[in-house]
Amino acid sequence: MSIQVTFTLRLLGFIGVFLMLFQGCAKDEQIVSTQISGPTPYTLVIPPGLPAMVIPANNPMTVEGVALGKKLFFDPILSGDNSISCGTCHLQQFGFTDSLRQFSTGIDQIAGNRNSMPIMNLGWERNFFWDGGASNLESQVIGPIENPIEMHETLSNAIAELNAHPEYPQLFEKAFGSSTIITSNLIKAIAQFERTLISGNSRYDKHAQHALSLTDQEIRGMNVFTDFDKGDCAHCHVLGSTFTDHEFRNNGLDVVSEDLGRGRITLNPSDNGKFKTPGLRNIAVTGPYMHDGRFATLEQVIEHYNNGIQPHPNLDPRLAEMPAGRMSAQDVEDIIAFLHTLTDTEFLTNPAFQKP
Amino acid sequence: MFRKTLPVFFLVLTLWSSCKKEETPDHNHDPISTSGTAAIHVENVVGTEALQLGVMQYKNASADSFQVDLLKYYISNFEWIRDDGTSYKSLNYQLINASNVSSLDFQLDQIPNGTYTGLKFYLGVDSLSNHTLTNSAALDASSGMIWNWNTGYIFFKHEGKYVDSTGVHQPLLFHFGTDRALAEVTLPLNNLVFNSNSRNVVLKLDLAPLYGSPNAIDFNIWHNNQSLTTQEFPWLDAMKQNFSSSFSVSIP
């Protein structure tokens, strides 16, 4: 016993001496490492109704990265004439879509041919744009910057402007450890901010968590939404979570698709006229609807599903077999009441998502 | 007691001295080099002439006159092949820009000493890097070699003019890319020996076979081309095949 104690004591003594010496020789390194101490990890708070988010290994979320991404998102420096920012076409009160315009207008006042998309819950998406042409959230960022009908800026100009800016080099240094701004860090920062735009606290969610009860009409609407013989909306806009199956589908808008949608990307004719199934959270405020913004109201959207399905060659088989007029006027009113329960006021007004 | 502390004392001493050693690195203990370096120089030519930008002085196999105002392309993933079929891969991406001389010279190092009989590389960017724009260095998305609405790199860009069948100067544009377009090029090396040294290697791209051999590309048919739709597959496939006969390598 006593032998063990002395041994332990001696061992501790040796460890102490050893540590001192080790510290002595590592001192310089320690000072350096406190100086370049990396950015602070950012903890994403995921609401109960949504799954864990997979963050790409090459772009871990940090407090500094998210803050920088937010600043960039609202900064017109990324547009050709420094007149518009991402935030110009993606407004918080409209679920980060364009206000009420069918087609977003870029810096040259030319309207595009697609309706602005909501930026929310994108951390769970796999492809971006209506046709999924951008294969990750980081790569997506470059699209609007360079698009001649959007921000119409060359990336190299944008990078040069950022490098010459009085604040940005320092902010990139803090977020990514280098004050020389390169494209990959620009797009990583914006993607980090976008991943924080999470909506999961609507009345529907509170109902699902038994924190409140929806009205009878809203419950009836939810039933029509999931009813195989009526709405069957949940077939594609899965009930709960992100309200999408993350697939590309043709929902019968046209007999002939002018915009090839997914087919433009995969070059597979069976993908022509297919578009990304949009999530339906905050849908009451993200109009107009569909990739080309053809419907101004939710009434028109439901009328389309109830009576307007067109026989496109790639029409989703489920929609093809559903008879017209299957939803009554009451069903339509109920389903719209239900869709309004997906509005998340906290998300639409959260100051953390506003221009810094 | 003393017998027990003595070894520890020495251990501590060694640790202390070993950390001192790092401050003044001992060059005598450098490992003997077992690899060489290839200093690669790229030449862009049309037939026997060095490529000159902005002049209407070349002819393709279909006898269309053409000029080159911009020529940029990626070559990547070099692999040095030995006689016994084994090889060494130098992972790297190089963006060649005919108007930027510094892009025409680059080095690939750590090539293990030995004799090499083949060099393989790709015109383009492998699919692993081709589906994200978060890459840096040569693949930095700001180098003007991406499609931004359809994530991916433009592997090869030729912009210029050609003279159409009625004698009128028309714009000429080839933007060649997508996974389908990735073109493998394998060239013979005449027993290139690396022996802890640096060897010069000249890599030549000849635009004459690129538009002529084995497949003739008629500019009257193909002159405004982004290889992003199925309609573009004929010239894409033809040019992909031509790339393998358009490069050559020589050891000066």
XYZ file of C-alpha atoms in Angstrom:
608
model
C 0.000 0.000 0.000
C 2.626 2.545 1.123
C 4.866 1.477 -1.775
C 2.036 2.201 -4.126
C 1.454 5.626 -2.604
C 5.116 6.678 -2.881
C 5.246 5.382 -6.372
C 2.149 7.339 -7.308
C 3.534 10.461 -5.657
C 6.843 10.088 -7.427
C 5.081 9.513 -10.705
C 3.032 12.636 -10.196
C 6.244 14.545 -9.450
C 7.829 13.327 -12.658
C 4.751 14.170 -14.640
C 4.849 17.635 -13.116
C 8.489 18.200 -14.100
C 7.808 16.764 -17.498
C 4.803 19.020 -18.028
C 6.763 22.103 -16.970
C 9.537 21.324 -19.399
C 7.083 20.503 -22.115
C 5.198 23.729 -21.515
C 8.464 25.637 -21.527
C 9.298 24.429 -24.968
C 5.771 24.708 -26.330
C 5.252 28.247 -25.046
C 5.787 30.021 -28.344
C 3.341 27.749 -30.034
C 0.722 28.393 -27.399
C 0.917 32.129 -27.840
C 0.559 31.708 -31.560
C -2.386 29.378 -31.173
C -4.300 31.827 -28.971
C -3.693 34.506 -31.571
C -5.107 32.446 -34.396
C -7.804 30.830 -32.290
C -10.407 29.789 -34.833
C -13.949 31.019 -35.213
C -16.609 30.042 -32.679
C -18.703 27.008 -33.636
C -22.318 27.926 -34.314
C -24.983 25.792 -32.706
C -28.020 25.392 -34.910
C -31.256 25.112 -32.991
C -33.499 22.665 -34.832
C -37.199 22.821 -33.916
C -38.732 19.522 -32.759
C -40.647 18.875 -36.000
C -37.578 18.859 -38.237
C -34.784 16.284 -38.587
C -31.103 16.839 -37.803
C -29.361 18.891 -40.482
C -26.327 17.471 -42.244
C -23.722 20.216 -42.518
C -21.116 19.690 -45.262
C -17.741 18.774 -43.765
C -15.978 21.473 -45.777
C -18.186 24.256 -44.435
C -18.753 23.946 -40.687
C -21.084 26.600 -39.276
C -19.433 29.316 -37.187
C -20.766 32.416 -35.479
C -18.407 34.570 -37.540
C -19.285 32.776 -40.797
C -23.032 33.165 -40.276
C -22.686 36.865 -39.380
C -20.531 37.458 -42.456
C -22.970 35.553 -44.650
C -25.820 37.678 -43.385
C -23.934 40.899 -44.124
C -23.148 39.675 -47.647
C -26.719 38.533 -48.249
C -27.983 42.068 -47.698
C -25.073 43.881 -49.351
C -25.573 45.213 -52.919
C -21.786 45.044 -53.377
C -22.376 41.666 -55.034
C -24.376 43.193 -57.912
C -22.974 44.745 -61.068
C -23.975 48.323 -60.274
C -24.132 47.816 -56.511
C -27.888 48.387 -56.577
C -29.439 45.101 -55.453
C -28.618 42.394 -52.963
C -29.883 38.869 -52.437
C -32.301 40.420 -49.962
C -33.915 42.499 -52.722
C -35.554 39.433 -54.275
C -35.699 37.361 -51.103
C -37.683 39.311 -48.502
C -38.178 37.976 -44.994
C -41.835 39.004 -44.599
C -42.636 36.996 -47.745
C -40.776 33.884 -46.579
C -37.669 35.211 -48.363
C -39.361 35.292 -51.765
C -39.827 38.293 -54.025
C -42.723 40.481 -52.952
C -45.768 40.037 -55.124
C -44.022 39.998 -58.448
C -44.402 37.069 -60.789
C -40.879 37.388 -62.147
C -38.020 38.878 -60.201
C -36.416 41.902 -61.811
C -32.634 42.150 -61.868
C -30.335 45.171 -62.015
C -31.010 45.840 -65.672
C -34.757 45.879 -64.959
C -35.157 42.777 -67.080
C -37.545 40.262 -65.598
C -36.494 36.612 -65.470
C -38.757 33.756 -66.480
C -38.943 32.148 -63.086
C -40.569 33.143 -59.828
C -38.252 33.786 -56.895
C -38.043 30.842 -54.483
C -38.355 30.909 -50.725
C -35.104 30.628 -48.793
C -36.038 28.557 -45.787
C -35.133 25.115 -44.512
C -32.599 24.831 -47.341
C -30.257 22.788 -45.158
C -32.509 19.820 -45.895
C -32.624 20.334 -49.658
C -30.431 18.387 -52.047
C -30.650 20.477 -55.224
C -31.300 24.155 -55.751
C -33.308 26.238 -58.218
C -36.627 25.112 -59.666
C -34.767 22.680 -61.914
C -32.202 21.634 -59.282
C -29.385 22.946 -61.493
C -27.222 23.885 -58.514
C -25.960 20.775 -56.801
C -25.218 22.297 -53.416
C -26.182 25.400 -51.482
C -22.702 26.907 -51.737
C -22.560 26.550 -55.530
C -26.051 28.034 -55.853
C -24.831 31.420 -54.617
C -22.869 32.070 -57.793
C -25.962 31.740 -59.993
C -27.708 34.998 -59.070
C -24.450 36.979 -58.840
C -23.443 36.178 -62.408
C -26.906 35.886 -63.961
C -27.299 38.749 -66.455
C -30.955 39.199 -65.542
C -30.288 39.122 -61.819
C -27.256 40.786 -60.281
C -25.170 40.751 -63.471
C -21.776 40.888 -61.814
C -18.731 38.878 -62.744
C -17.429 36.912 -59.820
C -13.910 38.200 -60.321
C -15.208 41.806 -60.049
C -17.174 40.977 -56.935
C -14.127 39.326 -55.364
C -11.932 42.310 -56.267
C -14.449 44.740 -54.758
C -14.660 42.705 -51.573
C -10.881 42.566 -51.260
C -10.681 46.349 -51.619
C -13.423 46.920 -49.043
C -12.488 48.463 -45.666
C -14.241 45.794 -43.571
C -14.644 42.540 -45.487
C -11.022 41.289 -45.481
C -11.027 41.420 -41.674
C -14.422 39.685 -41.452
C -13.263 36.884 -43.763
C -10.110 36.555 -41.676
C -12.253 36.042 -38.573
C -14.558 33.542 -40.256
C -12.123 31.591 -42.432
C -8.642 32.470 -41.156
C -7.573 34.350 -44.253
C -8.039 38.001 -45.133
C -7.528 37.268 -48.827
C -11.072 36.796 -50.042
C -11.613 33.897 -52.419
C -14.786 32.681 -54.086
C -15.120 29.514 -52.047
C -15.183 31.445 -48.768
C -17.665 33.986 -50.152
C -20.129 31.276 -51.098
C -19.507 29.298 -47.928
C -20.368 32.313 -45.760
C -23.656 32.980 -47.547
C -24.584 29.288 -47.383
C -23.898 29.280 -43.643
C -26.327 32.154 -43.141
C -28.916 30.461 -45.347
C -28.720 27.284 -43.254
C -29.827 29.305 -40.209
C -33.080 30.298 -41.948
C -35.150 27.581 -40.351
C -38.917 27.698 -40.088
C -40.582 25.176 -37.788
C -42.703 27.069 -35.320
C -46.021 27.539 -37.086
C -49.432 26.876 -35.564
C -49.328 23.518 -37.308
C -46.102 22.664 -35.428
C -47.528 23.777 -32.106
C -50.541 21.591 -32.818
C -48.284 18.652 -33.671
C -46.488 19.184 -30.355
C -49.853 19.410 -28.540
C -49.131 23.000 -27.512
C -52.364 24.236 -29.094
C -55.330 22.873 -30.997
C -56.125 23.779 -34.577
C -59.716 24.787 -35.341
C -62.171 22.212 -36.655
C -61.917 23.714 -40.126
C -58.120 23.570 -40.093
C -58.227 19.925 -39.003
C -60.707 19.163 -41.799
C -58.311 20.894 -44.207
C -55.401 18.788 -42.980
C -57.498 15.689 -43.632
C -58.292 16.785 -47.193
C -54.566 17.518 -47.639
C -53.688 13.922 -46.750
C -56.851 12.182 -48.041
C -55.826 9.810 -50.834
C -59.096 10.412 -52.706
C -59.306 14.181 -52.319
C -56.197 16.362 -52.028
C -53.492 13.750 -51.682
C -51.195 16.758 -51.517
C -49.083 14.920 -48.942
C -48.161 12.451 -51.684
C -45.583 15.070 -52.747
C -45.783 17.808 -50.118
C -45.173 15.315 -47.295
C -47.111 16.251 -44.149
C -44.811 17.744 -41.499
C -41.051 18.306 -41.525
C -40.146 20.276 -44.690
C -43.456 19.555 -46.492
C -41.685 18.239 -49.568
C -40.487 14.880 -50.880
C -37.410 16.609 -52.412
C -38.311 15.099 -55.792
C -38.826 16.621 -59.226
C -42.352 16.196 -60.543
C -44.701 17.399 -63.186
C -47.902 18.626 -61.578
C -49.853 19.113 -64.787
C -49.502 22.842 -65.417
C -49.149 22.608 -69.226
C -49.569 20.138 -72.062
C -46.254 21.335 -73.467
C -43.622 22.759 -71.109
C -41.866 25.788 -72.497
C -39.473 25.618 -69.587
C -37.936 22.125 -69.617
C -37.258 22.309 -65.881
C -35.357 19.289 -64.603
C -34.929 18.027 -68.151
C -32.707 21.011 -68.916
C -30.261 19.714 -66.317
C -30.400 15.933 -66.691
C -30.974 16.037 -70.489
C -33.317 13.134 -69.928
C -36.582 13.644 -71.867
C -38.531 11.929 -69.096
C -37.525 14.822 -66.830
C -38.900 17.504 -69.142
C -41.473 19.696 -67.438
C -40.579 18.453 -63.976
C -39.833 20.935 -61.221
C -38.700 20.714 -57.642
C -41.573 19.958 -55.265
C -41.585 23.111 -53.151
C -41.974 22.921 -49.384
C -45.243 24.532 -48.296
C -44.196 26.231 -45.082
C -45.260 29.914 -44.989
C -47.070 29.256 -48.265
C -49.759 31.873 -47.486
C -47.148 34.655 -47.849
C -44.898 33.327 -50.644
C -47.149 33.940 -53.626
C -47.405 34.136 -56.546
C -47.145 30.391 -57.017
C -45.406 27.815 -59.250
C -42.057 28.134 -61.045
C -43.411 30.842 -63.315
C -45.592 32.484 -60.679
C -48.709 31.902 -62.778
C -51.139 31.688 -59.860
C -51.687 34.722 -57.691
C -53.728 33.036 -54.982
C -54.001 29.735 -53.142
C -57.596 29.455 -54.449
C -56.195 29.342 -57.980
C -53.626 26.722 -56.937
C -56.282 24.410 -55.478
C -58.554 25.018 -58.463
C -55.652 23.837 -60.646
C -55.250 20.602 -58.687
C -59.025 20.081 -58.550
C -59.984 20.901 -62.145
C -57.009 22.032 -64.197
C -54.538 19.138 -64.457
C -53.100 19.008 -68.004
C -52.092 15.726 -69.675
C -48.336 16.252 -69.952
C -46.324 13.171 -71.075
C -44.406 13.297 -67.789
C -47.399 14.102 -65.612
C -47.114 12.480 -62.215
C -49.127 9.203 -62.388
C -50.913 9.979 -59.131
C -52.233 13.294 -60.455
C -53.100 11.686 -63.779
C -55.495 9.209 -62.220
C -57.311 11.586 -59.871
C -60.746 12.638 -61.186
C -61.488 16.322 -61.726
C -63.807 18.007 -59.260
C -63.016 15.600 -56.428
C -62.779 18.404 -53.874
C -65.961 20.223 -52.829
C -66.107 23.981 -52.320
C -65.978 23.275 -48.599
C -62.879 21.057 -49.035
C -61.176 23.871 -50.912
C -61.903 26.403 -48.177
C -60.758 23.947 -45.540
C -57.503 23.087 -47.265
C -56.686 26.786 -47.611
C -57.420 27.294 -43.932
C -55.015 24.453 -43.210
C -52.303 25.929 -45.455
C -52.521 29.128 -43.389
C -51.561 27.174 -40.260
C -48.104 26.731 -41.845
C -47.358 30.444 -41.431
C -44.543 30.870 -38.922
C -44.714 34.448 -37.668
C -41.611 34.021 -35.560
C -39.622 33.094 -38.692
C -41.110 35.951 -40.736
C -40.173 38.553 -38.112
C -37.067 37.099 -36.461
C -34.586 39.998 -36.043
C -31.676 37.516 -36.329
C -32.505 37.198 -40.044
C -32.606 40.914 -40.733
C -30.154 43.245 -42.399
C -27.355 43.927 -39.893
C 15.322 5.282 -5.420
C 18.173 6.839 -7.369
C 18.246 3.901 -9.760
C 14.601 4.497 -10.487
C 14.833 8.261 -11.012
C 17.912 8.147 -13.201
C 16.214 6.829 -16.365
C 13.439 9.339 -15.931
C 16.006 12.108 -15.550
C 17.515 11.087 -18.870
C 14.121 10.829 -20.471
C 13.347 14.382 -19.421
C 16.742 15.514 -20.676
C 16.132 13.928 -24.046
C 12.735 15.531 -24.339
C 14.212 18.883 -23.420
C 17.022 18.571 -25.923
C 14.690 17.288 -28.612
C 12.530 20.352 -28.279
C 15.608 22.537 -28.454
C 16.645 20.833 -31.670
C 13.512 22.028 -33.452
C 14.590 25.620 -33.061
C 17.748 24.997 -35.079
C 16.856 22.379 -37.634
C 19.711 20.025 -38.447
C 20.029 19.897 -42.218
C 22.479 17.004 -42.137
C 19.625 14.691 -41.305
C 17.437 15.461 -44.309
C 16.299 12.249 -45.978
C 17.918 11.447 -49.286
C 15.633 12.582 -52.095
C 13.927 9.715 -53.876
C 11.804 11.687 -56.294
C 12.031 14.114 -59.170
C 10.130 17.055 -60.556
C 8.552 17.579 -63.951
C 8.689 21.168 -65.178
C 5.863 21.205 -67.690
C 5.600 23.784 -70.432
C 2.436 23.987 -72.499
C 2.451 25.127 -76.116
C -0.702 25.874 -78.058
C -0.218 25.462 -81.778
C -2.164 25.188 -85.004
C -0.322 22.695 -87.221
C 3.263 23.889 -87.322
C 2.597 27.442 -86.139
C 2.522 28.699 -82.568
C -0.964 29.974 -81.809
C -1.408 33.703 -82.155
C -4.511 35.252 -80.663
C -6.742 37.637 -82.599
C -5.637 36.912 -86.150
C -7.706 35.292 -88.889
C -5.038 32.972 -90.211
C -5.923 29.360 -89.499
C -7.983 26.773 -91.360
C -9.784 23.757 -89.969
C -10.119 20.414 -91.760
C -13.331 21.612 -93.423
C -11.319 24.551 -94.832
C -13.152 27.142 -92.730
C -10.859 30.026 -91.795
C -10.902 30.798 -88.101
C -9.303 32.887 -85.425
C -8.864 32.467 -81.701
C -9.505 35.393 -79.368
C -9.693 33.369 -76.197
C -8.424 29.891 -75.437
C -8.679 28.445 -71.937
C -8.811 24.845 -70.753
C -8.281 22.565 -67.796
C -5.833 19.692 -67.780
C -5.854 17.548 -64.670
C -4.927 14.435 -62.724
C -1.606 13.603 -64.357
C -0.480 10.007 -64.030
C 3.072 8.826 -64.761
C 3.082 5.284 -66.101
C 6.013 2.896 -65.726
C 6.982 0.053 -68.002
C 5.534 -2.564 -65.655
C 2.156 -0.896 -65.758
C 2.411 0.652 -62.293
C 2.014 4.390 -62.059
C 2.286 7.502 -59.938
C -0.563 10.023 -59.773
C 0.153 13.730 -59.433
C -3.198 15.085 -58.337
C -3.506 18.517 -59.760
C -5.615 20.865 -61.827
C -4.086 23.338 -64.210
C -5.978 26.075 -66.008
C -4.233 26.917 -69.264
C -4.945 30.374 -70.626
C -3.338 31.193 -73.961
C -3.261 34.896 -73.110
C -1.509 34.388 -69.782
C 2.038 33.071 -70.221
C 2.446 32.244 -66.554
C -0.343 29.675 -66.855
C 1.693 27.770 -69.449
C 4.377 26.603 -67.024
C 3.789 24.481 -63.964
C 5.573 21.866 -61.921
C 4.570 18.437 -60.755
C 6.857 17.171 -58.031
C 7.442 14.077 -55.894
C 7.507 11.829 -58.931
C 9.283 8.713 -57.612
C 12.648 8.009 -59.210
C 12.338 5.565 -62.066
C 11.755 5.190 -65.759
C 8.440 6.238 -67.246
C 6.973 5.205 -70.556
C 3.614 6.934 -70.527
C 1.800 10.045 -69.359
C -1.939 10.083 -68.815
C -4.069 13.086 -67.965
C -7.527 14.490 -68.545
C -8.833 17.403 -70.518
C -11.402 18.604 -68.009
C -12.341 18.204 -64.375
C -13.261 14.879 -62.741
C -16.851 14.484 -61.595
C -15.866 14.680 -57.939
C -14.784 18.308 -58.335
C -17.144 19.075 -61.196
C -20.286 19.192 -59.072
C -19.333 21.800 -56.560
C -17.954 25.296 -56.901
C -16.383 25.388 -53.436
C -13.017 24.434 -54.974
C -10.106 26.840 -54.883
C -6.855 27.600 -56.745
C -7.150 26.699 -60.463
C -10.748 25.646 -59.880
C -11.750 28.936 -58.230
C -15.178 29.668 -59.670
C -14.181 33.237 -60.508
C -11.849 32.170 -63.322
C -14.709 32.389 -65.800
C -14.783 28.646 -66.445
C -18.104 27.641 -64.893
C -21.740 27.323 -65.845
C -23.484 29.011 -62.979
C -27.059 27.809 -63.545
C -26.012 24.200 -63.914
C -23.207 23.523 -61.465
C -20.100 22.506 -63.358
C -16.909 23.600 -65.060
C -16.375 24.556 -68.660
C -13.440 22.271 -69.500
C -12.444 24.001 -72.711
C -13.313 27.422 -74.057
C -12.500 28.715 -77.519
C -14.019 32.034 -78.492
C -13.204 33.759 -81.757
C -14.496 34.093 -85.312
C -14.777 32.028 -88.452
C -15.485 32.856 -92.076
C -18.750 31.273 -93.170
C -19.443 29.712 -96.567
C -20.528 33.098 -97.931
C -17.305 34.767 -96.794
C -18.747 36.621 -93.815
C -16.966 36.759 -90.439
C -19.149 35.102 -87.801
C -18.714 34.586 -84.082
C -17.291 31.221 -83.063
C -17.799 29.792 -79.585
C -17.042 26.400 -78.125
C -17.799 25.842 -74.439
C -17.035 22.184 -73.828
C -17.790 20.448 -70.520
C -20.036 18.202 -68.352
C -19.063 14.754 -67.054
C -19.810 13.263 -70.455
C -17.069 15.423 -71.955
C -14.185 14.442 -69.647
C -11.536 13.350 -72.152
C -8.724 10.987 -71.246
C -5.411 11.581 -72.978
C -2.605 8.996 -72.884
C 0.732 9.812 -74.474
C 3.870 7.679 -74.858
C 7.060 8.795 -73.110
C 10.362 7.623 -74.508
C 11.805 6.202 -71.270
C 11.746 9.393 -69.259
C 14.002 8.900 -66.237
C 13.560 10.741 -62.968
C 16.588 10.488 -60.740
C 16.059 13.052 -57.978
C 16.247 15.693 -60.694
C 14.004 18.088 -62.570
C 13.033 17.190 -66.127
C 11.524 19.517 -68.693
C 8.406 18.214 -70.386
C 6.709 20.004 -73.277
C 3.024 19.382 -73.768
C 1.485 20.559 -77.005
C -2.148 21.126 -77.914
C -2.683 21.327 -81.679
C -5.973 22.932 -82.741
C -5.689 21.453 -86.251
C -6.476 17.869 -85.206
C -8.825 19.171 -82.520
C -11.181 20.376 -85.257
C -10.156 17.804 -87.833
C -9.003 14.405 -86.655
C -10.435 11.853 -86.538
C -13.674 13.908 -86.714
C -14.011 17.018 -88.835
C -15.893 19.816 -87.086
C -17.549 22.009 -89.672
C -17.896 25.556 -88.340
C -20.797 26.194 -90.711
C -22.730 23.649 -88.647
C -21.094 24.058 -85.233
C -20.193 27.605 -84.311
C -22.129 28.634 -81.219
C -21.866 25.740 -78.847
C -22.412 25.215 -75.140
C -22.338 21.485 -74.516
C -25.342 21.534 -72.197
C -28.132 20.071 -74.271
C -28.630 16.799 -76.107
C -28.531 18.670 -79.436
C -24.879 19.410 -78.694
C -23.890 15.778 -78.222
C -22.648 15.260 -81.821
C -19.901 17.871 -81.626
C -19.234 17.123 -77.960
C -18.615 13.437 -78.644
C -16.628 14.226 -81.789
C -14.403 16.723 -80.041
C -13.930 14.485 -77.006
C -12.489 11.881 -79.350
C -10.367 14.467 -81.157
C -8.775 15.622 -77.914
C -6.889 12.354 -77.552
C -5.140 12.924 -80.871
C -4.580 16.657 -80.386
C -2.057 16.526 -77.547
C 1.534 15.447 -77.891
C 4.446 15.339 -75.487
C 8.166 15.815 -76.017
C 11.227 15.881 -73.786
C 13.555 18.636 -74.975
